[in-house]
Amino acid sequence: MPWSLADARFLFDRALGLLRRGAASVSSCGWRASWARVRAQLRRRPATAAAALYRPADAAFAPFAVPAAAAPRASIVIPVYGQCAHTLACLRALAAHPPQAPVEIIVVDDGSTDATATTLPQVAGLRYHRRTANGGFIAACNDGAALARGEFLVFLNNDTVPQPGWLDALLGTFAAHPDAGLVGVQLLYPDGRLQEAGGVVFADGSSWNYGRFDSPHDPRYGYLREVDYASGAALAIPRALFAQVGGFDARYAPAYYEDTDLAFAVRAAGRRVLYQPAARVVHDEGATAGTDTGSGAKACQVRNRERFAAHRRAELTAQPAPGSLPSPALLHRRQRQVLVIDALTPQPDHDSGSLRLLNLMRLLREEGAHVVFLPANREHGGRDTEALQQLGVEAWYAPFARRAPAWLREHGPRFHSVLACRHYVAREFLPLLRRHAPQARVAFDSVDLHYLRERRAAELAGDPARLRTAERTRALELDVIARSDVTVVVSEVERALLARDAPQATVEVLSNLHQVAGPGQPFAQRRDLVFVGGFRHPPNVDAVRWFVEAVFPLVRARLPQVRFHCIGSHPPPAIQALAAYAGVEVHGHVPDIAPYMDGCRIALAPLRYGAGVKGKVNLSMAHGQPVVATAAAVEGMHLHDGDDVLVADDAEAFAAAIVRLYQNPALWQRLSAGGLTNVARHFSLDAARDSVRRLLLRDRPD
């Protein structure tokens, strides 16, 4: 398809934006740090490596043991009919990589005539049950369920090889989603291709193995989501629920469509049916029943489709028409589909903006929306991308995500709304969104008003050149605001500023979003001071240097044993050098900061300039950790000096506030309680729920 003017403008704006941001970085951070960032961003990264599939080595049988718990959490039920070699491979896989959860393994022999009956009793720990006569898959599974003792039933075909971690991922889904009633796996062919990422059912009762023969790494198949059904080759269900719905329905005996009907029964009972891509199982499809639907057991598939269609006629009216091509647009047709675009995949343990965006996507999911995330750099973010997928976000990355013009040409028509973060990202994408997603409401998320932050930095430094840069940023940011349907800011202070600078714009406040962790450790069990903030953000560099050089010596003079913990990714040499000061510990990035939130007595926010709302302040307060801050750090946060925070701006006053709070349990407790209340009232997910509905889920005005 020929390129459009919007496509060309995207490339032009991207190149121009890179040059502008590069110049601004040199001005604020110096050329060495800026060049290091450029090299990091341009460094060629290897494609996401495909994990090698585990396969037990072929070997002559020798007795071995499988996991066997006296009080199992899960009962793995394996129906077998012949195919002893397949059964042994499955059991060896379970023995080689036992799950963390306590399990029992029940093999139900449906009248095998091969070596099954003499071989399997030699496997230690296995509960082997032989039926008196062959009754088929459904009868064998229901017999196994009747023998089970676990809270969960896990049905597993004997022609499968479960991959390491599969069962813990399955069971973890029920813990993360208490309304889940049935969870299926990602089924793979032995050659690594995708066999099924959940099943799709059409209005005539026919079905589709979603993703068949595609790459299992394709983003379309990588996220947790609701499905019409999950294959009986590997699925989990609470044992009580299985009994409640009557088990596998005998009308489909001996086999086929019993798993599809079970999923419909689970939904009728008010529970959800989910696909868990992190639970990976290799399935040698057809090894036990063949693939010919004209004869043998497979012939039941054709007959049972008619029985299923008649039994579930009412529910099937809501299913897509036969012949429809399954796609994310079709699968999520009943939901508002919201596209979120940011420069990078959010890293919530690195910066507060990422945590805010992650919690915003979490909130959209709670509100029933389907969320799609596209990073402008199109990179797989490793565990951060996987965390989005486990949240149920359809997270895209190269090579599956083509460049923005082509990707939006394909996907743009399905979106109800779009949230484009940061002015330099939104500026690039706006023409493409207007062309390829004209129906979508476009919200520009400023994250913070960049021109306000740059102006304040220039004024603090007394630098005319940086002030001119701030004015250029202002022009660019106001242009994006003018071309967006709505602009999102994080505080009333920024909304008031835009009321003057962009009076025609529609501006909404959506502040930081935090989950309240609770009070943590009491005063007496805490010690030391902590700062948390990424050092790619220039205000954090200035804040820590000012604190260590001007404030901390005054604190140590009165509290000689107190230590200052400096936490944040990408500390430049100027920050690393501060470790030479007595009592200063520069930790860099810390993956889990909870011990510092719960163990340090006071959090510090010594920012001398900035914009937006400071996530570091919210984060500490959400853990019941009192904060000493500057006025710039608490701007627009509904905080009051002495009630829920201590505020001081000069070095002597800041040091005095720290010492006072460090030695006063009553004041510490008052600020701790006040901070928790403040976060719950103004910065929790519940506090933002109405705003998110209004911003991204309501109908776009004509």
JSON list of N, CA and C in Angstrom, two decimals, residues 1-4 7 402 405-406 409-410 435-436:
[
{"chain": "A", "resi": 1, "resn": "MET", "atom": "N", "xyz": [0.85, -1.19, 0.00]},
{"chain": "A", "resi": 1, "resn": "MET", "atom": "CA", "xyz": [0.00, 0.00, 0.00]},
{"chain": "A", "resi": 1, "resn": "MET", "atom": "C", "xyz": [0.89, 1.24, 0.00]},
{"chain": "A", "resi": 2, "resn": "PRO", "atom": "N", "xyz": [0.61, 2.25, -0.87]},
{"chain": "A", "resi": 2, "resn": "PRO", "atom": "CA", "xyz": [1.45, 3.44, -0.93]},
{"chain": "A", "resi": 2, "resn": "PRO", "atom": "C", "xyz": [1.40, 4.23, 0.36]},
{"chain": "A", "resi": 3, "resn": "TRP", "atom": "N", "xyz": [2.49, 4.91, 0.62]},
{"chain": "A", "resi": 3, "resn": "TRP", "atom": "CA", "xyz": [2.58, 5.72, 1.83]},
{"chain": "A", "resi": 3, "resn": "TRP", "atom": "C", "xyz": [1.73, 6.96, 1.71]},
{"chain": "A", "resi": 4, "resn": "SER", "atom": "N", "xyz": [1.17, 7.40, 2.83]},
{"chain": "A", "resi": 4, "resn": "SER", "atom": "CA", "xyz": [0.36, 8.61, 2.87]},
{"chain": "A", "resi": 4, "resn": "SER", "atom": "C", "xyz": [1.18, 9.76, 3.42]},
{"chain": "A", "resi": 7, "resn": "ASP", "atom": "N", "xyz": [1.96, 9.11, 6.98]},
{"chain": "A", "resi": 7, "resn": "ASP", "atom": "CA", "xyz": [3.09, 8.22, 7.19]},
{"chain": "A", "resi": 7, "resn": "ASP", "atom": "C", "xyz": [4.41, 8.98, 7.08]},
{"chain": "A", "resi": 402, "resn": "ARG", "atom": "N", "xyz": [4.83, -4.30, 13.22]},
{"chain": "A", "resi": 402, "resn": "ARG", "atom": "CA", "xyz": [5.51, -3.58, 12.14]},
{"chain": "A", "resi": 402, "resn": "ARG", "atom": "C", "xyz": [5.65, -2.12, 12.52]},
{"chain": "A", "resi": 405, "resn": "PRO", "atom": "N", "xyz": [3.24, 3.20, 10.95]},
{"chain": "A", "resi": 405, "resn": "PRO", "atom": "CA", "xyz": [2.25, 3.40, 9.88]},
{"chain": "A", "resi": 405, "resn": "PRO", "atom": "C", "xyz": [1.55, 2.11, 9.48]},
{"chain": "A", "resi": 406, "resn": "ALA", "atom": "N", "xyz": [2.31, 1.03, 9.29]},
{"chain": "A", "resi": 406, "resn": "ALA", "atom": "CA", "xyz": [1.70, -0.23, 8.87]},
{"chain": "A", "resi": 406, "resn": "ALA", "atom": "C", "xyz": [0.88, -0.86, 10.00]},
{"chain": "A", "resi": 409, "resn": "ARG", "atom": "N", "xyz": [-2.34, 1.01, 10.39]},
{"chain": "A", "resi": 409, "resn": "ARG", "atom": "CA", "xyz": [-3.21, 0.77, 9.24]},
{"chain": "A", "resi": 409, "resn": "ARG", "atom": "C", "xyz": [-4.00, -0.52, 9.46]},
{"chain": "A", "resi": 410, "resn": "GLU", "atom": "N", "xyz": [-3.36, -1.52, 10.08]},
{"chain": "A", "resi": 410, "resn": "GLU", "atom": "CA", "xyz": [-4.03, -2.80, 10.32]},
{"chain": "A", "resi": 410, "resn": "GLU", "atom": "C", "xyz": [-4.93, -2.75, 11.55]},
{"chain": "A", "resi": 435, "resn": "ARG", "atom": "N", "xyz": [-5.56, 9.47, 10.79]},
{"chain": "A", "resi": 435, "resn": "ARG", "atom": "CA", "xyz": [-5.80, 8.82, 9.50]},
{"chain": "A", "resi": 435, "resn": "ARG", "atom": "C", "xyz": [-6.33, 7.40, 9.66]},
{"chain": "A", "resi": 436, "resn": "HIS", "atom": "N", "xyz": [-5.70, 6.62, 10.55]},
{"chain": "A", "resi": 436, "resn": "HIS", "atom": "CA", "xyz": [-6.00, 5.19, 10.63]},
{"chain": "A", "resi": 436, "resn": "HIS", "atom": "C", "xyz": [-6.94, 4.81, 11.77]}
]
